[in-house]
Short mmCIF file of C-alpha atoms in Angstrom, two decimals:
data_model
loop_
_atom_site.label_atom_id
_atom_site.label_comp_id
_atom_site.label_asym_id
_atom_site.label_seq_id
_atom_site.Cartn_x
_atom_site.Cartn_y
_atom_site.Cartn_z
CA MET A 1 -3.98 -11.45 -16.37
CA ASP A 2 -5.06 -14.65 -14.69
CA PHE A 3 -3.89 -14.29 -11.10
CA SER A 4 -5.69 -17.51 -10.20
CA GLN A 5 -2.47 -19.24 -11.28
CA LEU A 6 -0.71 -17.86 -8.22
CA PRO A 7 -0.03 -20.18 -5.30
CA ASP A 8 -2.14 -20.01 -2.16
CA ILE A 9 -0.05 -18.21 0.46
CA ILE A 10 -2.69 -17.64 3.14
CA SER A 11 -0.92 -20.03 5.49
CA VAL A 12 2.38 -18.13 5.30
CA LEU A 13 1.09 -14.57 5.66
CA VAL A 14 1.94 -13.01 9.01
CA ARG A 15 -1.21 -12.42 11.02
CA PRO A 16 -2.00 -11.97 14.73
CA ASN A 17 -2.99 -15.63 14.86
CA ASN A 18 -0.08 -16.65 12.64
CA PRO A 19 2.90 -14.57 13.84
CA PRO A 20 6.54 -15.07 12.94
CA ARG A 21 7.89 -18.20 14.57
CA ASP A 22 9.73 -17.57 17.81
CA ASP A 23 11.03 -21.11 18.11
CA LEU A 24 13.66 -20.57 15.43
CA GLU A 25 17.11 -19.12 15.97
CA GLU A 26 17.53 -18.71 12.24
CA MET A 27 15.70 -17.35 9.23
CA ASP A 28 12.33 -18.93 8.46
CA TYR A 29 13.55 -19.44 4.92
CA THR A 30 10.65 -21.61 3.74
CA ARG A 31 8.07 -19.00 4.67
CA CYS A 32 10.14 -16.09 3.35
CA ALA A 33 10.85 -17.84 0.06
CA ALA A 34 7.14 -18.57 -0.47
CA LEU A 35 6.28 -14.89 0.03
CA HIS A 36 9.18 -13.72 -2.14
CA ASN A 37 8.23 -16.06 -4.97
CA TYR A 38 4.57 -15.01 -4.78
CA LEU A 39 5.56 -11.38 -5.34
CA PHE A 40 7.83 -12.26 -8.23
CA GLN A 41 5.23 -14.52 -9.84
CA TYR A 42 2.62 -11.77 -9.44
CA ALA A 43 4.82 -9.34 -11.35
CA TRP A 44 5.57 -11.98 -13.98
CA LEU A 45 1.87 -12.52 -14.63
CA ALA A 46 1.20 -8.77 -14.60
CA GLU A 47 3.64 -8.41 -17.49
CA GLY A 48 1.48 -10.86 -19.43
CA ARG A 49 3.91 -13.75 -19.17
CA PRO A 50 2.56 -17.25 -18.44
CA LEU A 51 3.89 -18.83 -15.27
CA GLU A 52 5.02 -21.88 -17.21
CA THR A 53 7.63 -19.66 -18.93
CA LEU A 54 9.20 -18.85 -15.57
CA ASP A 55 12.03 -21.16 -14.57
CA ALA A 56 11.14 -21.90 -10.96
CA ASN A 57 14.49 -23.66 -10.50
CA SER A 58 16.54 -20.59 -11.35
CA SER A 59 17.87 -19.22 -8.07
CA PHE A 60 20.65 -17.00 -6.79
CA PHE A 61 23.12 -19.85 -7.07
CA THR A 62 22.01 -21.07 -10.52
CA GLY A 63 20.63 -17.98 -12.25
CA SER A 64 23.29 -15.42 -11.37
CA GLY A 65 25.60 -14.10 -14.04
CA ASP A 66 28.56 -15.93 -12.52
CA VAL A 67 27.56 -19.29 -11.05
CA ASP A 68 31.03 -19.94 -9.65
CA GLU A 69 31.08 -16.57 -7.92
CA ALA A 70 27.64 -17.26 -6.47
CA GLY A 71 28.79 -20.62 -5.18
CA ALA A 72 31.80 -18.98 -3.54
CA CYS A 73 29.39 -16.90 -1.43
CA ARG A 74 27.80 -19.94 0.18
CA PRO A 75 30.45 -20.60 2.88
CA ARG A 76 30.07 -17.00 4.09
CA LEU A 77 26.29 -17.29 4.50
CA HIS A 78 24.28 -18.63 7.40
CA PRO A 79 22.79 -21.98 6.34
CA SER A 80 19.24 -20.62 6.59
CA LEU A 81 20.08 -17.63 4.37
CA ALA A 82 21.77 -19.93 1.88
CA ALA A 83 18.64 -22.10 1.89
CA PHE A 84 16.53 -19.00 1.24
CA LEU A 85 18.70 -18.04 -1.74
CA ASP A 86 18.49 -21.63 -2.96
CA THR A 87 14.69 -21.54 -2.87
CA THR A 88 13.85 -18.07 -4.17
CA ILE A 89 13.17 -17.61 -7.86
CA MET A 90 15.80 -15.46 -9.55
CA PRO A 91 15.85 -15.68 -13.36
CA PRO A 92 19.06 -14.70 -15.15
CA PHE A 93 19.32 -11.00 -15.97
CA PRO A 94 18.36 -10.41 -19.65
CA PHE A 95 21.53 -8.59 -20.70
CA ASP A 96 20.44 -8.60 -24.36
CA ASN A 97 17.12 -6.93 -23.45
CA PRO A 98 17.57 -5.15 -20.10
CA HIS A 99 14.13 -3.51 -20.38
CA GLU A 100 12.58 -6.97 -19.98
CA TYR A 101 13.95 -7.35 -16.46
CA ILE A 102 11.17 -7.47 -13.86
CA PRO A 103 11.94 -5.71 -10.56
CA PHE A 104 11.02 -7.71 -7.49
CA SER A 105 8.71 -5.01 -6.11
CA VAL A 106 8.07 -1.29 -6.12
CA PHE A 107 10.38 -1.04 -3.10
CA THR A 108 13.43 -2.99 -4.25
CA TRP A 109 15.08 -4.01 -7.50
CA GLY A 110 15.79 -7.55 -6.35
CA ILE A 111 18.50 -9.72 -4.82
CA ASP A 112 21.95 -8.42 -5.71
CA GLU A 113 24.41 -10.24 -7.91
CA PRO A 114 27.12 -12.22 -6.07
CA SER A 115 29.72 -9.51 -6.67
CA ARG A 116 27.61 -7.01 -4.71
CA LEU A 117 26.03 -9.24 -2.10
CA PHE A 118 28.51 -8.21 0.60
CA GLU A 119 29.23 -4.68 -0.60
CA GLU A 120 26.18 -2.89 0.73
CA ASP A 121 26.79 -0.23 3.36
CA THR A 122 26.52 -1.54 6.89
CA ALA A 123 23.54 -0.06 8.70
CA ASP A 124 24.16 1.59 12.04
CA LEU A 125 21.72 -0.21 14.30
CA GLN A 126 22.86 1.39 17.52
CA ASN A 127 20.26 3.32 19.50
CA GLN A 128 17.48 2.00 17.27
CA PRO A 129 14.06 1.21 18.79
CA VAL A 130 13.62 -2.43 19.68
CA ASP A 131 10.67 -2.73 17.29
CA SER A 132 12.46 -1.04 14.37
CA LEU A 133 13.64 -4.38 13.01
CA ASN A 134 11.15 -6.94 11.80
CA PRO A 135 11.48 -10.46 10.43
CA LEU A 136 11.61 -10.63 6.65
CA GLU A 137 8.34 -12.56 6.56
CA ARG A 138 6.54 -9.64 8.20
CA LEU A 139 7.98 -7.18 5.68
CA LEU A 140 7.05 -9.37 2.72
CA THR A 141 3.55 -9.88 4.14
CA ASN A 142 3.09 -6.11 4.29
CA TRP A 143 4.08 -5.85 0.63
CA VAL A 144 1.59 -8.57 -0.30
CA ASP A 145 -1.14 -6.81 1.69
CA LEU A 146 -0.49 -3.57 -0.20
CA ILE A 147 -1.19 -5.47 -3.42
CA HIS A 148 -4.35 -7.05 -2.07
CA ILE A 149 -5.84 -3.68 -1.05
CA GLY A 150 -4.86 -2.08 -4.36
CA LYS A 151 -2.33 0.38 -2.94
CA VAL A 152 0.41 -1.23 -5.04
CA VAL A 153 -0.64 -2.38 -8.50
CA ALA A 154 1.23 -4.30 -11.18
CA SER A 155 0.51 -4.03 -14.91
CA PRO A 156 2.55 -4.29 -18.13
CA HIS A 157 5.42 -1.82 -17.81
CA GLU A 158 4.48 -0.02 -21.03
CA GLU A 159 1.03 0.87 -19.68
CA PRO A 160 0.91 4.34 -18.08
CA ALA A 161 0.26 4.62 -14.37
CA LEU A 162 -3.26 5.59 -13.34
CA PHE A 163 -2.20 8.87 -11.73
CA GLY A 164 0.67 9.61 -14.10
CA CYS A 165 3.36 8.67 -11.59
CA GLU A 166 6.56 6.85 -12.43
CA LYS A 167 6.39 3.06 -12.53
CA VAL A 168 9.08 0.65 -11.38
CA GLY A 169 8.89 -1.99 -14.07
CA PRO A 170 5.30 -3.25 -13.81
CA TRP A 171 4.85 -1.83 -10.31
CA GLU A 172 2.89 1.29 -9.49
CA TRP A 173 2.52 2.92 -6.07
CA ARG A 174 -0.87 4.61 -6.00
CA PRO A 175 -1.74 7.44 -3.61
CA TYR A 176 -4.81 5.51 -2.44
CA SER A 177 -7.00 2.56 -3.35
CA ASP A 178 -10.74 1.94 -3.56
CA ALA A 179 -10.43 -0.48 -0.65
CA GLN A 180 -8.93 2.25 1.53
CA VAL A 181 -11.77 4.61 0.65
CA THR A 182 -14.33 1.93 1.50
CA THR A 183 -12.63 1.24 4.83
CA CYS A 184 -12.63 4.94 5.74
CA VAL A 185 -16.28 5.38 4.78
CA THR A 186 -17.23 2.36 6.89
CA GLU A 187 -15.37 3.74 9.90
CA TRP A 188 -16.95 7.15 9.32
CA ASP A 189 -20.40 5.56 9.46
CA ARG A 190 -19.50 3.82 12.72
CA LEU A 191 -18.23 7.06 14.23
CA CYS A 192 -21.33 8.99 13.20
CA GLN A 193 -23.62 6.32 14.60
CA ALA A 194 -21.77 6.39 17.93
CA ILE A 195 -21.96 10.19 18.14
CA THR A 196 -25.65 10.23 17.19
CA ALA A 197 -26.47 7.67 19.86
CA ARG A 198 -24.82 9.82 22.53
CA ILE A 199 -26.21 13.22 21.58
CA SER A 200 -29.77 12.21 20.63
CA PRO A 201 -31.09 12.47 24.22
CA LEU A 202 -29.50 15.94 24.54
CA SER A 203 -30.60 17.54 21.28
CA ASN A 204 -33.60 19.82 20.99
CA PRO A 205 -35.46 18.94 18.90
CA PRO A 206 -34.33 15.32 19.24
CA LEU A 207 -32.61 13.68 16.28
CA THR A 208 -34.91 11.44 14.29
CA GLY A 209 -34.10 8.47 12.11
CA THR A 210 -30.55 7.28 11.59
CA ASP A 211 -27.60 8.58 9.63
CA THR A 212 -27.87 5.56 7.36
CA ASP A 213 -31.26 6.87 6.19
CA ASN A 214 -29.60 10.00 4.83
CA LEU A 215 -28.19 9.70 1.31
CA GLU A 216 -26.73 13.22 1.25
CA PRO A 217 -22.94 13.08 0.86
CA LEU A 218 -20.64 15.02 3.11
CA VAL A 219 -19.88 17.30 0.16
CA ALA A 220 -21.49 17.25 -3.29
CA SER A 221 -19.37 16.78 -6.40
CA SER A 222 -20.43 20.19 -7.73
CA VAL A 223 -19.03 21.85 -4.60
CA LEU A 224 -15.75 19.96 -4.97
CA ASP A 225 -15.57 21.05 -8.61
CA ALA A 226 -15.92 24.67 -7.56
CA ALA A 227 -13.16 24.18 -4.97
CA TRP A 228 -10.76 22.58 -7.48
CA VAL A 229 -10.53 19.29 -5.59
CA PRO A 230 -8.72 16.91 -7.96
CA ASP A 231 -10.71 14.21 -9.70
CA PRO A 232 -9.82 11.46 -9.02
CA SER A 233 -8.46 11.89 -5.51
CA PHE A 234 -8.89 10.32 -2.10
CA ALA A 235 -10.52 13.45 -0.68
CA ARG A 236 -13.13 13.57 -3.44
CA SER A 237 -13.90 9.85 -3.18
CA PHE A 238 -14.32 10.01 0.58
CA LEU A 239 -16.35 13.23 0.70
CA THR A 240 -18.78 12.08 -1.98
CA GLN A 241 -19.26 8.57 -0.57
CA ALA A 242 -19.47 9.34 3.15
CA ARG A 243 -22.96 10.27 4.33
CA ARG A 244 -23.63 13.57 6.06
CA PRO A 245 -24.83 13.06 9.65
CA GLN A 246 -27.56 15.03 11.39
CA PHE A 247 -25.21 16.79 13.82
CA ARG A 248 -22.86 19.70 13.02
CA TYR A 249 -19.78 18.96 15.13
CA ILE A 250 -17.52 15.97 14.54
CA ALA A 251 -15.50 16.87 17.64
CA PRO A 252 -15.39 19.78 20.10
CA GLY A 253 -14.66 22.89 18.06
CA LEU A 254 -14.56 21.07 14.71
CA LEU A 255 -17.42 21.41 12.25
CA LEU A 256 -18.53 19.25 9.37
CA PRO A 257 -17.34 20.58 6.00
CA PRO A 258 -19.52 23.34 4.50
CA VAL A 259 -22.16 22.16 2.03
CA ASP A 260 -22.07 25.32 -0.08
CA ALA A 261 -19.38 26.07 -2.65
CA ALA A 262 -18.48 29.48 -1.23
CA GLY A 263 -18.02 28.13 2.28
CA PHE A 264 -16.00 25.13 1.16
CA VAL A 265 -13.74 27.25 -1.06
CA ALA A 266 -13.18 29.71 1.80
CA ALA A 267 -11.94 26.82 3.97
CA ARG A 268 -9.21 26.03 1.42
CA PRO A 269 -7.02 29.15 1.28
CA PHE A 270 -3.93 27.19 0.21
CA SER A 271 -5.43 25.60 -2.90
CA VAL A 272 -4.40 28.55 -5.08
CA LEU A 273 -0.70 28.32 -4.18
CA PRO A 274 1.70 27.06 -6.88
CA ARG A 275 2.37 23.33 -6.77
CA SER A 276 3.79 20.58 -8.94
CA GLU A 277 1.55 18.39 -11.05
CA TYR A 278 2.09 15.51 -8.62
CA THR A 279 1.09 17.47 -5.53
CA ALA A 280 -2.54 17.54 -4.45
CA PRO A 281 -3.62 20.68 -2.57
CA PRO A 282 -4.71 20.16 1.04
CA VAL A 283 -8.39 19.71 1.74
CA CYS A 284 -9.83 21.02 4.99
CA LEU A 285 -12.24 18.29 6.04
CA PHE A 286 -13.32 19.72 9.39
CA PRO A 287 -12.91 23.50 9.77
CA ALA A 288 -12.57 25.06 13.20
CA ASP A 289 -15.62 26.68 14.75
CA THR A 290 -15.49 30.47 14.55
CA GLY A 291 -18.13 30.88 17.23
CA ASP A 292 -21.11 31.67 15.02
CA GLN A 293 -22.52 28.14 14.85
CA PRO A 294 -25.43 26.81 16.92
CA PRO A 295 -24.61 23.88 19.24
CA ILE A 296 -24.75 20.29 18.04
#
């Protein structure tokens, strides 16, 4: 899959320095359409289909099953919404081969047909928090970001999902991504360095070296095997990649995870309970101090 064919959408992604426009009293349809089309083109490529086979001119008004019915919707739409539907890519539904239809994302099937465009249940927006509603461009940006960090992945629909979960067309929602593990390990290192810097003058004997000099993981793979921690899983990836600091407490009353198999297993009393194949047992990262540990 050559995703280099995708358009550059950096300029339309919502960011702190590029927020939704507040000078518009209507939908920012150009920005929203660019994000929508990026997601659809991404899925199209993930299915192994060249972009040149995608009719970029097929929209809600031209690609719907009933063009006349779609056109009849236009007077009822705000001009900016109509412009959005004019600009978004919406290929005709493959009625002869329904399995070839590509859902828009893992979260939604796509834009409804004209006959159902106004039939959705009306949401009760009373007493909702002010920040509970977001511009469409922010929502679409979040969906794009989930792809970029590997939390949402697209691949040919016939390929099984990595963790055996159900796919929505080519889309797969993964429980975690490598990028998320890397981010957590980086933040763990920063936290450990900050704690070490503060307790070094108080420890006896004083701490020597730095946590970055220590290559020992928080928990060894053999210990996780003995404790039935799933492989692969976020907990296993984090615990085997994060370095073990020189101190014992990560917070008042909370210890680092035990390094021995017996101690780590004892901290996971719920791992033996029945569960479905899609449920990962909880992992106790930082057990509570029972009072028999030396300080620091």
